[in-house]
Amino acid sequence: MKGRLLSAVLALAALASAAAHAQADAPASGSADEARKATLEGAQQALYKEALLALAEGRRTDASRALRRLIEQEPRHAGAWLDLALIQCGLGNADEAERLFATVETRFNPSREILELISQTREDGCHPWTPNSALSISFGRGIDHNVNQGASTSTLKLGDGSFDLPLLDEFLPKKDGYTATGLEYLRDVTPNGTIGFAQLQSRRNDSLHQYDSSSAFGGIESPWRFGSWALRSTLVAGMVSLGGHIYQRQAQGQLRVAPPLSLPNNTLFNLMAGYTWTDYRRLANFDARTVELRPELSHRRGSLFASASLGLLSDHGNAQRPGGNRHGQLLSLLMRSPLAAGLTGELGYTRQTWRSVRPYAPELLISQVRDQATQLLRATLIYSFNKNQSLLFEARAVRNQENIDIFQYNNRQFQLSWRWQP
């Protein structure tokens, strides 16, 4: 049905021209009437554009409403009749679709291409709406050079820095291999573009099982329209375990807004606002409430995709949290491009900074105000055997720079994975 809707959009010019000629034959009755007519036609074009945008975003219910309003204003708009018929057929409303198809055939003298499209749709039948779904399963092996995020230094400076305390071995970097598994599933929830999704991930180390981790998250995402502004809201909740125990619970809400800007083709600008609630189950006074605001600019040219975003972060905790509240920034860069037959490369870079508002832990002789900058460089090669299976090799380098030595660490990870999408 999606293919037929796209074919209809491409063929609507022929139908619309017939209605335009009919309107052009009507006699003009003065400049005032012409001005009113131009205003009305402009409003109808805007309404039709709204319907096509809704259709492109998967919001079939919104598209149907817009098309019905357009038909009430302009009964001779052939494209609106045809699009509405195809949408109703895709929703399983066979009687309504047949009535609309008959109107198109008898009222607008459609082209041969449109008649063939209608005939093919009738032959296929108007079946009830069936939600689409997608599943992805992955299995991988990797090596982590700093499983425990061990400190880059072997001593801890206390007080004014004149006293060094040797760190225990457990606080130094530990290297280990691991096995990673993952499952991702998404499914349409409504005919108006709302989707539900779930993600399960697990990582088991070869030796350091106290750092084994797993996560389970689920959520829902819905597209919206506010005039010419496109919006997309997302709600996510889940939990993370560490060493076989629940480590944290998390919930997040995000709103993505695309303002009506005049941009080059295939270029998008979004504003994103998010709120994250994090509850640490095994750490006292570390719970967080994080607010994020950032713009994102992305561009696609064929198979090449690039995006960049720079945002502000604000994290609030309770009065007993070490360092108190903190504020920071997030820079994210991503590029994806085909490299050879079946091979795709992806390069990503993020830099996140945090600065606390008060000394971290004076009672433990850590009197500095924590100032943190974490950089992550990620490179991925993806080889697709076919449309269902691919092989991924990923390399990560992490550099966490801090003014408190015990929190500063570096890491490197390498992972080879197989992904199946049935």
Coordinates of C-alpha atoms in Angstrom, one line a residue:
M1 CA 0.0 0.0 0.0
K2 CA 2.9 2.4 0.7
G3 CA 4.1 1.9 -2.8
R4 CA 0.7 2.6 -4.3
L5 CA 0.4 5.8 -2.2
L6 CA 3.8 7.0 -3.5
S7 CA 2.8 6.2 -7.1
A8 CA -0.4 8.2 -6.6
V9 CA 1.5 11.2 -5.4
L10 CA 3.7 11.1 -8.5
A11 CA 0.8 10.8 -10.8
L12 CA -1.5 13.5 -9.3
A13 CA -0.4 16.2 -11.6
A14 CA -2.5 14.9 -14.4
L15 CA -5.6 14.8 -12.3
A16 CA -5.0 18.2 -10.7
S17 CA -4.6 19.8 -14.1
A18 CA -8.1 18.8 -15.1
A19 CA -9.5 20.5 -12.1
A20 CA -7.3 23.6 -12.7
H21 CA -8.6 23.9 -16.3
A22 CA -12.2 23.7 -15.1
Q23 CA -11.5 26.5 -12.7
A24 CA -9.8 28.6 -15.4
D25 CA -12.8 28.4 -17.6
A26 CA -15.0 30.3 -15.0
P27 CA -15.4 34.0 -15.9
A28 CA -13.6 36.5 -13.7
S29 CA -15.8 39.1 -11.9
G30 CA -13.3 41.7 -10.8
S31 CA -10.1 42.1 -8.9
A32 CA -11.8 41.6 -5.5
D33 CA -13.2 38.2 -6.6
E34 CA -9.8 37.3 -8.0
A35 CA -8.1 38.2 -4.7
R36 CA -10.6 36.0 -2.7
K37 CA -10.1 33.2 -5.2
A38 CA -6.3 33.4 -4.9
T39 CA -6.6 33.4 -1.1
L40 CA -8.9 30.4 -1.1
E41 CA -6.6 28.5 -3.5
G42 CA -3.6 29.2 -1.3
A43 CA -5.4 27.9 1.8
Q44 CA -6.3 24.7 -0.2
Q45 CA -2.8 24.2 -1.3
A46 CA -1.5 24.5 2.2
L47 CA -4.1 22.0 3.4
Y48 CA -3.1 19.6 0.7
K49 CA 0.5 20.0 1.6
E50 CA -0.3 19.3 5.2
A51 CA -2.0 16.0 4.1
L52 CA 0.9 14.9 2.0
L53 CA 3.3 15.6 4.9
A54 CA 1.2 13.6 7.2
L55 CA 1.2 10.8 4.7
A56 CA 4.9 10.9 4.3
E57 CA 5.4 10.7 8.1
G58 CA 3.1 7.7 8.4
R59 CA 0.2 9.7 10.1
R60 CA -2.6 8.2 8.1
T61 CA -5.4 9.4 10.4
D62 CA -4.2 13.0 10.3
A63 CA -3.8 12.8 6.5
S64 CA -7.4 11.5 6.2
R65 CA -8.7 14.4 8.3
A66 CA -6.9 17.0 6.2
L67 CA -8.0 15.5 2.9
R68 CA -11.7 15.4 4.1
R69 CA -11.5 19.1 5.0
L70 CA -9.9 19.8 1.6
I71 CA -12.7 18.0 -0.2
E72 CA -15.3 20.0 1.7
Q73 CA -13.7 23.2 0.6
E74 CA -12.9 22.1 -3.0
P75 CA -14.9 19.1 -4.2
R76 CA -13.1 19.2 -7.5
H77 CA -9.6 18.5 -6.0
A78 CA -8.9 15.2 -7.8
G79 CA -5.7 14.4 -5.9
A80 CA -7.5 14.7 -2.5
W81 CA -10.1 12.2 -3.6
L82 CA -7.6 9.6 -4.9
D83 CA -5.2 9.9 -1.8
L84 CA -8.2 9.5 0.5
A85 CA -9.4 6.4 -1.4
L86 CA -5.9 4.8 -1.1
I87 CA -5.6 5.6 2.6
Q88 CA -9.1 4.2 3.3
C89 CA -8.2 1.0 1.4
G90 CA -5.0 0.7 3.3
L91 CA -7.0 0.9 6.6
G92 CA -9.3 -1.8 5.4
N93 CA -12.4 0.4 4.7
A94 CA -13.3 -1.3 1.4
D95 CA -16.7 0.2 0.9
E96 CA -15.5 3.7 1.6
A97 CA -12.5 3.2 -0.7
E98 CA -14.7 1.9 -3.5
R99 CA -17.1 4.9 -3.3
L100 CA -14.1 7.3 -3.5
F101 CA -12.5 5.3 -6.4
A102 CA -15.9 5.5 -8.3
T103 CA -16.0 9.3 -7.8
V104 CA -12.5 9.7 -9.2
E105 CA -13.4 7.6 -12.3
T106 CA -16.6 9.3 -13.1
R107 CA -15.9 12.9 -12.1
F108 CA -12.3 13.6 -13.2
N109 CA -11.5 11.7 -16.4
P110 CA -8.3 10.2 -14.9
S111 CA -5.3 9.2 -17.0
R112 CA -4.4 5.6 -17.9
E113 CA -1.8 5.4 -15.2
I114 CA -4.4 6.4 -12.5
L115 CA -6.9 3.9 -13.8
E116 CA -4.3 1.2 -13.7
L117 CA -3.4 2.1 -10.1
I118 CA -7.1 1.9 -9.1
S119 CA -7.5 -1.4 -10.9
Q120 CA -4.5 -2.9 -9.3
T121 CA -5.6 -1.7 -5.8
R122 CA -9.0 -3.3 -6.3
E123 CA -7.4 -6.5 -7.5
D124 CA -5.2 -6.6 -4.4
G125 CA -8.1 -5.9 -2.1
C126 CA -8.5 -3.6 0.9
H127 CA -7.3 -5.5 3.9
P128 CA -7.5 -4.3 7.5
W129 CA -4.5 -2.3 8.7
T130 CA -1.7 -4.6 9.8
P131 CA 1.1 -3.1 11.9
N132 CA 4.6 -3.4 10.4
S133 CA 7.4 -4.8 12.7
A134 CA 11.1 -5.2 12.6
L135 CA 13.5 -7.4 14.6
S136 CA 17.3 -7.3 14.9
I137 CA 19.4 -9.9 16.7
S138 CA 23.1 -9.6 17.3
F139 CA 25.9 -11.7 18.7
G140 CA 29.5 -10.5 19.2
R141 CA 32.9 -11.1 20.8
G142 CA 35.1 -8.3 22.0
I143 CA 38.1 -7.2 24.1
D144 CA 38.0 -4.4 26.7
H145 CA 41.2 -2.9 27.9
N146 CA 39.6 -1.2 31.0
V147 CA 36.5 -3.1 32.1
N148 CA 36.3 -1.4 35.5
Q149 CA 37.2 2.1 34.3
G150 CA 40.4 1.9 36.4
A151 CA 42.2 5.1 37.1
S152 CA 45.1 6.3 34.9
T153 CA 47.2 7.0 37.9
S154 CA 48.4 4.6 40.6
T155 CA 48.1 7.2 43.5
L156 CA 45.5 9.5 44.9
K157 CA 46.5 13.0 45.8
L158 CA 44.8 14.2 49.0
G159 CA 44.3 17.6 50.6
D160 CA 46.4 20.2 48.9
G161 CA 48.1 17.6 46.8
S162 CA 51.2 17.1 49.0
F163 CA 50.1 13.7 50.2
D164 CA 49.9 10.7 47.8
L165 CA 47.9 7.6 48.7
P166 CA 48.7 4.4 46.7
L167 CA 45.5 2.9 45.1
L168 CA 44.5 -0.6 45.7
D169 CA 44.8 -3.0 42.7
E170 CA 41.0 -3.1 42.3
F171 CA 41.1 0.5 41.3
L172 CA 43.6 0.0 38.5
P173 CA 42.6 -0.9 34.9
K174 CA 41.5 -4.5 34.2
K175 CA 41.6 -6.1 30.8
D176 CA 39.2 -8.9 29.7
G177 CA 37.4 -10.4 26.8
Y178 CA 33.6 -10.5 26.6
T179 CA 30.6 -11.9 24.8
A180 CA 27.8 -9.5 23.8
T181 CA 24.3 -10.3 22.7
G182 CA 21.5 -7.9 21.7
L183 CA 17.9 -7.9 20.6
E184 CA 15.9 -4.9 19.2
Y185 CA 12.3 -4.9 18.2
L186 CA 9.9 -2.2 16.9
R187 CA 6.3 -2.3 15.8
D188 CA 3.6 0.1 14.6
V189 CA 1.1 0.8 17.4
T190 CA -1.4 2.9 15.5
P191 CA -2.1 3.8 11.9
N192 CA -1.1 7.4 12.7
G193 CA 2.6 6.7 12.9
T194 CA 3.1 5.8 16.6
I195 CA 5.6 3.0 17.1
G196 CA 6.6 0.9 20.1
F197 CA 10.1 -0.5 20.6
A198 CA 12.1 -2.6 23.0
Q199 CA 15.9 -3.2 23.4
L200 CA 17.7 -6.0 25.3
Q201 CA 21.5 -6.1 25.7
S202 CA 23.8 -8.3 27.6
R203 CA 27.6 -8.5 28.1
R204 CA 29.4 -11.3 29.9
N205 CA 33.1 -11.0 30.7
D206 CA 35.4 -14.0 30.4
S207 CA 36.8 -13.5 34.0
L208 CA 35.6 -10.3 35.6
H209 CA 32.0 -11.4 36.2
Q210 CA 31.4 -8.7 38.8
Y211 CA 31.3 -6.3 35.9
D212 CA 28.9 -8.3 33.8
S213 CA 26.1 -6.0 32.6
S214 CA 22.7 -6.2 31.0
S215 CA 20.0 -3.7 30.1
A216 CA 16.3 -3.7 29.2
F217 CA 14.6 -0.7 27.8
G218 CA 11.2 -0.1 26.1
G219 CA 9.4 2.9 24.8
I220 CA 7.0 4.6 22.4
E221 CA 7.5 7.3 19.8
S222 CA 4.8 9.4 18.1
P223 CA 4.9 12.0 15.3
W224 CA 2.9 15.2 15.6
R225 CA 2.1 18.4 13.7
F226 CA 1.6 21.9 15.1
G227 CA 0.8 24.0 12.0
S228 CA 3.9 23.8 9.9
W229 CA 6.1 22.6 12.8
A230 CA 6.9 18.9 12.8
L231 CA 7.3 17.3 16.3
R232 CA 8.2 13.8 17.5
S233 CA 7.9 12.7 21.1
T234 CA 9.6 9.8 22.7
L235 CA 9.2 8.1 26.1
V236 CA 11.6 5.4 27.3
A237 CA 12.0 3.5 30.5
G238 CA 14.2 0.6 31.6
M239 CA 16.9 -0.7 33.9
V240 CA 20.6 -1.7 33.9
S241 CA 22.1 -4.5 36.0
L242 CA 25.8 -4.9 37.0
G243 CA 27.3 -8.0 38.4
G244 CA 23.9 -9.7 38.5
H245 CA 22.2 -6.9 40.6
I246 CA 20.0 -4.1 39.4
Y247 CA 22.4 -1.1 39.2
Q248 CA 20.1 1.7 38.0
R249 CA 16.6 2.5 36.8
Q250 CA 16.0 5.1 34.2
A251 CA 13.2 7.0 32.5
Q252 CA 13.5 9.6 29.7
G253 CA 11.2 11.9 27.8
Q254 CA 12.4 13.7 24.7
L255 CA 10.7 16.1 22.2
R256 CA 12.2 16.7 18.8
V257 CA 11.0 19.8 16.9
A258 CA 11.6 20.6 13.2
P259 CA 10.8 24.3 12.6
P260 CA 9.7 25.4 9.1
L261 CA 13.0 26.7 7.8
S262 CA 14.1 27.1 4.2
L263 CA 17.1 24.7 4.0
P264 CA 19.0 23.1 1.1
N265 CA 17.5 19.8 -0.2
N266 CA 18.0 16.8 2.1
T267 CA 19.1 19.0 5.0
L268 CA 17.2 18.9 8.3
F269 CA 17.4 21.0 11.4
N270 CA 15.9 19.8 14.7
L271 CA 15.7 21.2 18.2
M272 CA 15.7 18.5 20.9
A273 CA 14.7 18.8 24.5
G274 CA 14.9 16.0 27.0
Y275 CA 14.5 15.1 30.7
T276 CA 16.1 12.0 32.2
W277 CA 15.5 10.5 35.6
T278 CA 18.2 8.1 36.9
D279 CA 17.8 6.1 40.1
Y280 CA 21.0 4.3 41.4
R281 CA 19.8 1.3 43.4
R282 CA 23.1 0.4 45.0
L283 CA 24.7 3.9 45.4
A284 CA 23.4 6.4 48.0
N285 CA 22.9 10.0 47.1
F286 CA 23.9 9.6 43.4
D287 CA 20.4 9.9 41.8
A288 CA 20.2 12.4 39.0
R289 CA 17.6 14.5 37.2
T290 CA 19.1 15.7 33.9
V291 CA 17.8 18.3 31.5
E292 CA 19.1 18.5 27.9
L293 CA 18.6 21.1 25.2
R294 CA 20.5 20.9 21.9
P295 CA 20.1 21.7 18.2
E296 CA 21.0 19.1 15.5
L297 CA 21.8 19.7 11.8
S298 CA 21.9 16.7 9.4
H299 CA 22.4 16.2 5.7
R300 CA 21.9 13.3 3.4
R301 CA 23.3 12.9 -0.1
G302 CA 22.5 9.6 -1.6
S303 CA 23.9 7.0 0.8
L304 CA 26.1 9.6 2.6
F305 CA 24.8 10.9 5.9
A306 CA 26.3 13.4 8.3
S307 CA 25.0 15.1 11.4
A308 CA 26.3 17.5 14.1
S309 CA 24.8 18.7 17.4
L310 CA 25.9 20.8 20.3
G311 CA 23.8 21.1 23.4
L312 CA 23.6 22.2 27.1
L313 CA 23.2 19.8 30.0
S314 CA 22.0 20.5 33.6
D315 CA 22.0 17.7 36.2
H316 CA 20.4 18.1 39.6
G317 CA 20.8 15.7 42.6
N318 CA 19.9 15.8 46.3
A319 CA 21.8 17.9 48.8
Q320 CA 24.0 15.1 49.9
R321 CA 25.3 14.2 46.4
P322 CA 29.1 14.6 46.1
G323 CA 29.8 17.8 44.2
G324 CA 26.2 18.8 44.3
N325 CA 24.5 19.9 41.0
R326 CA 26.5 20.0 37.8
H327 CA 26.3 21.6 34.4
G328 CA 27.9 20.7 31.1
Q329 CA 27.9 20.5 27.3
L330 CA 27.6 17.7 24.7
L331 CA 29.1 17.7 21.2
S332 CA 28.2 14.9 18.8
L333 CA 29.4 14.3 15.3
L334 CA 28.5 11.4 13.0
M335 CA 29.2 10.4 9.4
R336 CA 28.1 7.3 7.5
S337 CA 29.2 6.5 3.9
P338 CA 29.4 3.4 1.6
L339 CA 33.1 2.4 1.0
A340 CA 32.9 -0.5 -1.4
A341 CA 30.4 -3.2 -2.6
G342 CA 28.5 -4.2 0.5
L343 CA 30.8 -2.3 2.9
T344 CA 29.7 0.8 4.8
G345 CA 31.9 2.9 7.2
E346 CA 30.7 4.9 10.1
L347 CA 32.7 7.4 12.2
G348 CA 31.4 9.0 15.4
Y349 CA 32.8 11.5 17.9
T350 CA 31.3 12.8 21.2
R351 CA 32.7 15.1 23.8
Q352 CA 30.8 15.6 27.1
T353 CA 31.8 17.9 29.8
W354 CA 30.5 18.3 33.4
R355 CA 31.5 20.8 36.1
S356 CA 30.1 20.5 39.6
V357 CA 29.1 23.6 41.6
R358 CA 30.9 22.7 44.9
P359 CA 33.9 20.7 46.2
Y360 CA 33.4 17.0 45.6
A361 CA 34.0 15.4 49.1
P362 CA 35.9 17.7 51.5
E363 CA 35.2 15.2 54.4
L364 CA 37.3 12.7 52.4
L365 CA 40.0 15.2 51.7
I366 CA 38.9 15.6 48.1
S367 CA 38.4 19.3 48.1
Q368 CA 38.5 20.0 44.3
V369 CA 35.4 21.0 42.3
R370 CA 35.1 18.2 39.9
D371 CA 35.7 19.2 36.3
Q372 CA 35.2 16.3 33.8
A373 CA 35.6 16.0 30.0
T374 CA 34.9 12.6 28.3
Q375 CA 35.8 12.1 24.7
L376 CA 34.7 9.0 22.7
L377 CA 35.9 8.2 19.2
R378 CA 34.1 5.3 17.4
A379 CA 34.8 3.7 14.0
T380 CA 32.6 1.0 12.6
L381 CA 32.8 -1.1 9.4
I382 CA 29.7 -2.9 8.3
Y383 CA 29.7 -5.6 5.7
S384 CA 26.2 -6.7 4.4
F385 CA 26.0 -10.3 3.2
N386 CA 22.4 -9.7 2.1
K387 CA 19.4 -7.7 3.2
N388 CA 19.1 -9.8 6.4
Q389 CA 22.6 -10.4 7.6
S390 CA 25.7 -8.2 8.2
L391 CA 29.0 -8.3 10.0
L392 CA 30.2 -5.4 12.1
F393 CA 33.7 -4.5 13.4
E394 CA 33.8 -1.7 15.9
A395 CA 36.7 0.1 17.6
R396 CA 36.2 2.6 20.4
A397 CA 38.7 4.9 22.2
V398 CA 37.6 6.7 25.4
R399 CA 39.6 9.4 27.1
N400 CA 38.1 10.7 30.4
Q401 CA 40.1 13.7 31.6
E402 CA 39.5 15.0 35.1
N403 CA 41.1 17.2 37.7
I404 CA 40.5 14.5 40.3
D405 CA 43.1 11.8 39.5
I406 CA 41.2 8.8 40.8
F407 CA 38.3 9.4 38.3
Q408 CA 40.6 9.9 35.2
Y409 CA 40.8 6.9 32.9
N410 CA 41.4 5.8 29.3
N411 CA 40.0 2.8 27.5
R412 CA 40.0 0.9 24.2
Q413 CA 37.5 -1.6 23.0
F414 CA 37.3 -3.8 19.9
Q415 CA 34.3 -5.9 18.9
L416 CA 33.3 -8.1 16.0
S417 CA 29.5 -8.8 15.7
W418 CA 27.1 -10.7 13.5
R419 CA 23.6 -9.1 13.1
W420 CA 20.5 -10.8 11.7
Q421 CA 17.4 -8.9 10.7
P422 CA 14.7 -11.5 9.6

